[in-house]
Amino acid sequence: PYFSLGSDTAICFEENIILQVCNTDVPYIDSVNWYSINNGGVTIAGQLLANTQVFDYQELVNDQINAEVFNISGCVNYDTILVDKIDLPAFDIGADTAVCFNEEILLETAFDFDSVNWYSKSRNTVLQADSWFFNYRVLETDTLIAEVFNESRCVNYDTIIIQMNDLPSFSLGVDRGVCFADTARLDVGSGWDEVNWFTFGNRILATDQEGYDYRVEDDLTLWVQVFNENRCVNYDTITIESFRLPEFELGDDFAICFDDTVNIQTNVSEASFTWTNQSDVVVSNENFYKELAKTTTSLFVTAEDDNACFFRDSIEVLVNDLPDFEIEGDFEICAEDTVKLSV
């Protein structure tokens, strides 16, 4: 029988090639035996690989395949084909790893491949096509697949599992106002690896402490940097507004005559007032105090505005007694005479 296996060829490692007897000049073929010089790295030298007219051969090493063909008359003929192995692209995108949420990891193969594509296993989508490197932003745990073609279009794959580590979860709360000179307590809870506090210009307020006490004097924006045990970092910001106090000044202690009018003004209208004396008795709820002076007294006043900010002051009012005297005796005197009186 006359036949041909075709021209010698080369295929990629572990790819398959279909070999079959063709161009036969006899109407019937009785049997076809396939042998390998190198036996595909699988069988013992000289052992029969297959007994079929069509042979699906997997390339593992450079090999020579021999076909032994019998026709129905018992005549035999042979043909040979050389099948060279083309190595697959060799590369490594690294070991499985863990990365903090929203951080990037650089994955790369080598720049001299024909093409490189990157896939997400969980989403079954192409993440980036035809690039030998890939900056992957980690938003979820996923397995990434690199598909690499060499110049012979042989393809190889490598995978990397990227575990997403969560960021620290905490909150400083909403922006708030605090009365001047009061203390704003800020806290992120316990169990963190490291906590640092900052303000404008990245000025460090405190390091490695979970809480921070800010004595309020001015409006201030603060932010906190929190690391968890995986050294993932998260931030939060809060603005503290300094509320002005309902300030006033009662002035210095003073003295006044008995039964004169004590009139003390605060000149503050947007606040509620409580005036008490030394016996803690409320004597007024106005923004002023006005009474007749009877006895020496100490006055204590507290003003509270709509922000619950307080201001306090006190004053002592010393009441001086009036002169005590009496004109004695009754007498008569002529018109235009002079009389001398004394006390």
Coordinates of C-alpha atoms in Angstrom, one line a residue:
P1 CA 0.0 0.0 0.0
Y2 CA 1.1 3.5 -0.8
F3 CA 0.4 6.2 1.7
S4 CA 1.9 9.3 3.3
L5 CA 1.9 10.7 6.9
G6 CA 2.7 14.1 5.6
S7 CA 5.6 16.5 6.4
D8 CA 7.5 16.5 9.6
T9 CA 6.1 19.0 12.1
A10 CA 6.5 20.6 15.5
I11 CA 3.8 21.0 18.1
C12 CA 3.5 22.5 21.6
F13 CA 4.3 20.3 24.6
E14 CA 1.2 18.2 25.7
E15 CA -0.7 19.2 22.6
N16 CA -2.2 16.5 20.4
I17 CA -1.8 15.8 16.7
I18 CA -4.1 13.6 14.6
L19 CA -2.1 11.1 12.5
Q20 CA -3.8 9.1 9.8
V21 CA -3.0 7.2 6.7
C22 CA -3.8 9.1 3.5
N23 CA -3.2 9.0 -0.3
T24 CA -3.6 5.2 -0.2
D25 CA -3.6 3.6 -3.6
V26 CA -5.4 0.5 -2.5
P27 CA -9.1 0.3 -2.0
Y28 CA -8.9 -1.4 1.4
I29 CA -6.6 -1.2 4.3
D30 CA -6.5 -4.2 6.6
S31 CA -4.7 -2.7 9.6
V32 CA -2.4 0.2 10.7
N33 CA 0.1 0.0 13.6
W34 CA 1.8 3.0 15.1
Y35 CA 5.2 2.9 16.8
S36 CA 7.4 5.5 18.4
I37 CA 11.2 5.8 18.5
N38 CA 11.0 7.7 21.8
N39 CA 7.6 6.2 22.6
G40 CA 6.3 9.6 23.7
G41 CA 8.2 9.2 27.0
V42 CA 5.5 6.7 28.0
T43 CA 5.9 3.2 26.4
I44 CA 8.8 0.9 26.3
A45 CA 10.9 1.2 23.1
G46 CA 9.5 -0.7 20.2
Q47 CA 6.1 -1.2 21.9
L48 CA 3.0 -0.8 19.8
L49 CA 1.3 2.6 20.6
A50 CA -1.9 2.0 18.7
N51 CA -3.7 -0.1 16.2
T52 CA -6.1 2.2 14.4
Q53 CA -6.2 4.1 11.1
V54 CA -6.5 7.4 13.0
F55 CA -4.1 8.0 15.8
D56 CA -4.5 10.9 18.4
Y57 CA -0.9 11.4 19.5
Q58 CA 0.1 13.6 22.5
E59 CA 3.5 15.3 22.2
L60 CA 5.7 14.9 25.3
V61 CA 9.2 14.7 23.8
N62 CA 10.8 15.1 20.4
D63 CA 9.7 11.9 18.6
Q64 CA 9.7 9.9 15.5
I65 CA 6.4 8.1 14.7
N66 CA 6.3 5.1 12.4
A67 CA 3.2 3.9 10.7
E68 CA 3.0 0.2 9.6
V69 CA 0.2 -0.3 7.1
F70 CA -1.2 -3.7 5.9
N71 CA -3.7 -4.0 3.0
I72 CA -6.2 -6.8 2.7
S73 CA -3.7 -8.8 0.6
G74 CA -1.2 -8.9 3.5
C75 CA 1.2 -6.5 1.8
V76 CA 2.9 -4.0 4.2
N77 CA 4.4 -0.6 3.8
Y78 CA 5.9 2.0 6.2
D79 CA 6.1 5.8 6.6
T80 CA 7.7 8.0 9.2
I81 CA 7.0 11.5 10.6
L82 CA 9.2 13.5 12.9
V83 CA 7.2 15.4 15.6
D84 CA 9.3 18.0 17.4
K85 CA 8.3 19.3 20.8
I86 CA 8.0 23.1 21.3
D87 CA 8.4 24.1 25.0
L88 CA 5.7 26.0 26.7
P89 CA 6.3 29.5 28.0
A90 CA 8.1 29.2 31.4
F91 CA 7.1 31.8 34.0
D92 CA 5.9 32.2 37.6
I93 CA 3.6 34.9 38.8
G94 CA 4.4 34.2 42.5
A95 CA 3.0 32.4 45.5
D96 CA -0.5 32.8 46.8
T97 CA -0.7 35.9 49.0
A98 CA -3.0 38.1 51.0
V99 CA -3.5 41.9 50.3
C100 CA -5.4 44.6 52.1
F101 CA -8.7 45.8 50.6
N102 CA -8.2 48.4 47.9
E103 CA -4.5 48.0 47.7
E104 CA -2.7 47.1 44.5
I105 CA -0.4 44.2 43.8
L106 CA 1.9 44.1 40.8
L107 CA 1.8 40.8 38.8
E108 CA 4.2 40.1 36.0
T109 CA 5.5 37.4 33.7
A110 CA 8.3 38.5 31.4
F111 CA 8.3 41.1 28.7
D112 CA 9.5 38.8 25.8
F113 CA 6.4 36.7 25.4
D114 CA 4.1 37.0 22.4
S115 CA 1.0 37.9 24.4
V116 CA -0.2 37.7 28.0
N117 CA -3.8 37.9 29.2
W118 CA -5.1 38.1 32.8
Y119 CA -8.4 36.5 34.0
S120 CA -10.5 36.5 37.1
K121 CA -11.7 33.0 38.0
S122 CA -14.5 34.1 40.3
R123 CA -15.9 36.5 37.6
N124 CA -14.9 34.5 34.6
T125 CA -13.8 37.7 32.8
V126 CA -10.8 39.2 31.2
L127 CA -9.2 41.7 33.6
Q128 CA -6.5 42.9 31.2
A129 CA -5.4 41.7 27.7
D130 CA -2.0 41.6 26.0
S131 CA 0.2 43.0 28.8
W132 CA 3.1 41.2 30.5
F133 CA 2.4 43.0 33.8
F134 CA -0.8 43.8 35.6
N135 CA -1.5 46.1 38.6
Y136 CA -4.4 44.4 40.3
R137 CA -6.5 46.4 42.8
V138 CA -7.8 44.0 45.4
L139 CA -11.5 44.4 46.0
E140 CA -12.4 40.7 46.8
T141 CA -10.8 37.4 47.3
D142 CA -10.1 35.9 43.9
T143 CA -7.9 33.5 41.8
L144 CA -6.1 35.3 39.0
I145 CA -5.0 33.4 35.9
A146 CA -2.2 34.4 33.6
E147 CA -2.5 33.1 30.0
V148 CA 0.9 33.3 28.3
F149 CA 1.6 32.7 24.6
N150 CA 5.2 32.4 23.2
E151 CA 6.1 33.3 19.6
S152 CA 5.1 29.7 18.5
R153 CA 1.6 30.4 20.0
C154 CA 2.2 27.7 22.6
V155 CA 0.2 28.6 25.7
N156 CA 0.8 28.1 29.4
Y157 CA -1.0 29.1 32.5
D158 CA -0.2 30.0 36.1
T159 CA -2.6 31.0 38.9
I160 CA -2.3 33.0 42.1
I161 CA -4.9 33.1 44.9
I162 CA -5.1 36.6 46.3
Q163 CA -6.9 36.7 49.7
M164 CA -8.5 40.0 50.5
N165 CA -7.8 41.2 54.0
D166 CA -10.5 43.5 55.4
L167 CA -9.6 47.0 56.6
P168 CA -10.2 48.1 60.2
S169 CA -13.8 49.0 60.7
F170 CA -14.5 51.9 63.1
S171 CA -15.9 55.4 63.1
L172 CA -15.2 58.7 64.9
G173 CA -18.8 59.7 64.4
V174 CA -20.2 62.8 62.8
D175 CA -18.6 66.2 63.1
R176 CA -19.6 67.9 66.3
G177 CA -19.3 71.1 68.3
V178 CA -17.9 71.3 71.8
C179 CA -17.9 74.2 74.2
F180 CA -14.7 76.2 74.5
A181 CA -12.2 74.7 77.0
D182 CA -14.2 71.5 77.3
T183 CA -12.6 68.2 76.3
A184 CA -13.7 66.2 73.3
R185 CA -13.0 62.5 73.8
L186 CA -12.3 60.6 70.6
D187 CA -12.0 56.8 70.6
V188 CA -11.8 54.0 68.0
G189 CA -12.3 51.0 70.3
S190 CA -9.8 48.4 71.4
G191 CA -8.0 45.5 69.8
W192 CA -6.1 47.4 67.1
D193 CA -2.4 46.8 66.3
E194 CA -1.6 50.6 66.1
V195 CA -3.5 53.9 66.3
N196 CA -2.1 57.3 65.5
W197 CA -3.7 60.7 65.6
F198 CA -3.0 63.7 63.2
T199 CA -4.1 67.2 62.3
F200 CA -3.3 69.8 59.7
G201 CA 0.1 69.4 57.9
N202 CA 0.2 65.7 59.1
R203 CA 1.2 67.0 62.5
I204 CA 1.2 64.1 65.0
L205 CA -1.1 64.6 68.0
A206 CA -0.6 61.2 69.6
T207 CA 0.9 57.8 68.6
D208 CA -0.1 54.3 69.4
Q209 CA -3.1 55.0 71.6
E210 CA -6.7 54.1 71.0
G211 CA -8.2 57.2 72.4
Y212 CA -7.4 61.0 72.3
D213 CA -8.6 63.8 74.5
Y214 CA -8.7 67.2 72.7
R215 CA -9.1 70.3 74.9
V216 CA -11.2 72.5 72.6
E217 CA -9.8 76.0 72.0
D218 CA -10.2 76.4 68.2
D219 CA -12.0 74.7 65.4
L220 CA -9.9 71.7 64.4
T221 CA -10.0 68.8 61.9
L222 CA -8.4 65.6 63.2
W223 CA -7.9 62.2 61.5
V224 CA -6.9 58.8 62.9
Q225 CA -4.8 56.1 61.3
V226 CA -5.7 52.6 62.4
F227 CA -3.8 49.4 61.7
N228 CA -5.2 45.9 62.3
E229 CA -3.2 42.7 63.0
N230 CA -2.7 42.2 59.2
R231 CA -1.2 45.8 59.0
C232 CA -4.1 46.9 56.9
V233 CA -4.7 50.6 57.5
N234 CA -7.9 52.7 57.5
Y235 CA -8.6 56.3 58.2
D236 CA -11.4 58.5 59.5
T237 CA -11.7 62.2 59.9
I238 CA -13.7 64.4 62.2
T239 CA -14.0 68.2 62.6
I240 CA -14.5 69.7 66.1
E241 CA -16.1 73.1 66.1
S242 CA -15.4 75.3 69.1
F243 CA -18.6 76.8 70.5
R244 CA -18.1 80.2 72.1
L245 CA -19.3 80.6 75.7
P246 CA -21.9 83.1 76.7
E247 CA -19.3 85.2 78.3
F248 CA -19.9 88.3 80.4
E249 CA -18.2 90.1 83.2
L250 CA -19.9 91.2 86.5
G251 CA -17.0 93.4 87.4
D252 CA -15.3 93.9 90.7
D253 CA -17.0 93.5 94.1
F254 CA -18.5 96.8 95.3
A255 CA -20.2 98.5 98.2
I256 CA -23.5 100.2 98.2
C257 CA -25.7 102.1 100.7
F258 CA -28.6 100.4 102.4
D259 CA -31.8 100.6 100.3
D260 CA -30.0 101.9 97.2
T261 CA -30.7 99.9 94.1
V262 CA -28.3 97.1 93.1
N263 CA -28.3 97.0 89.2
I264 CA -26.0 94.4 87.6
Q265 CA -26.1 93.8 83.8
T266 CA -24.6 91.0 81.8
N267 CA -25.3 92.4 78.3
V268 CA -25.9 88.8 77.1
S269 CA -29.3 88.0 75.6
E270 CA -28.9 84.6 73.9
A271 CA -28.7 82.5 77.0
S272 CA -30.7 81.5 80.1
F273 CA -29.6 82.8 83.4
T274 CA -29.7 81.6 87.0
W275 CA -28.7 84.0 89.8
T276 CA -28.3 82.5 93.3
N277 CA -27.1 83.9 96.6
Q278 CA -24.7 82.5 99.2
S279 CA -27.5 80.3 100.5
D280 CA -28.0 78.8 97.0
V281 CA -31.4 80.4 96.7
V282 CA -32.4 81.5 93.2
V283 CA -32.9 85.2 93.2
S284 CA -33.3 85.9 89.5
N285 CA -33.6 84.2 86.1
E286 CA -33.0 87.3 84.0
N287 CA -29.9 88.5 82.3
F288 CA -29.6 91.2 84.9
Y289 CA -30.0 91.5 88.7
K290 CA -31.9 94.5 90.1
E291 CA -32.9 94.7 93.8
L292 CA -32.9 97.1 96.7
A293 CA -29.8 96.6 98.9
K294 CA -30.7 95.2 102.2
T295 CA -27.8 93.0 103.4
T296 CA -24.4 92.2 102.2
T297 CA -24.6 89.3 99.8
S298 CA -22.7 87.2 97.4
L299 CA -24.2 86.6 94.0
F300 CA -23.4 83.7 91.7
V301 CA -24.7 83.7 88.1
T302 CA -24.7 80.9 85.5
A303 CA -25.5 81.5 81.8
E304 CA -26.3 78.6 79.5
D305 CA -26.8 79.0 75.7
D306 CA -28.6 76.8 73.1
N307 CA -25.4 74.7 72.7
A308 CA -25.5 73.8 76.5
C309 CA -22.3 75.9 76.9
F310 CA -21.9 77.4 80.4
F311 CA -20.3 80.5 81.7
R312 CA -20.1 81.4 85.4
D313 CA -19.1 84.5 87.4
S314 CA -19.7 85.9 90.9
I315 CA -19.7 89.2 92.7
E316 CA -20.0 90.3 96.3
V317 CA -22.2 93.3 97.2
L318 CA -21.3 95.0 100.5
V319 CA -24.2 96.9 101.9
N320 CA -23.3 99.9 104.2
D321 CA -25.6 101.0 106.9
L322 CA -27.1 104.5 106.8
P323 CA -26.1 107.0 109.5
D324 CA -28.3 106.6 112.7
F325 CA -29.0 109.9 114.6
E326 CA -31.9 111.9 116.4
I327 CA -32.5 115.6 116.9
E328 CA -33.6 115.9 120.6
G329 CA -35.9 118.5 122.3
D330 CA -38.8 120.8 121.5
F331 CA -38.4 124.6 121.6
E332 CA -39.8 127.9 120.3
I333 CA -37.8 130.7 118.6
C334 CA -38.7 134.1 117.5
A335 CA -38.9 135.0 113.8
E336 CA -35.6 135.9 112.3
D337 CA -33.6 134.5 115.3
T338 CA -30.9 131.8 114.9
V339 CA -30.8 128.4 116.3
K340 CA -27.9 125.8 116.3
L341 CA -28.7 122.1 115.9
S342 CA -26.3 119.2 116.1
V343 CA -26.5 115.4 115.9

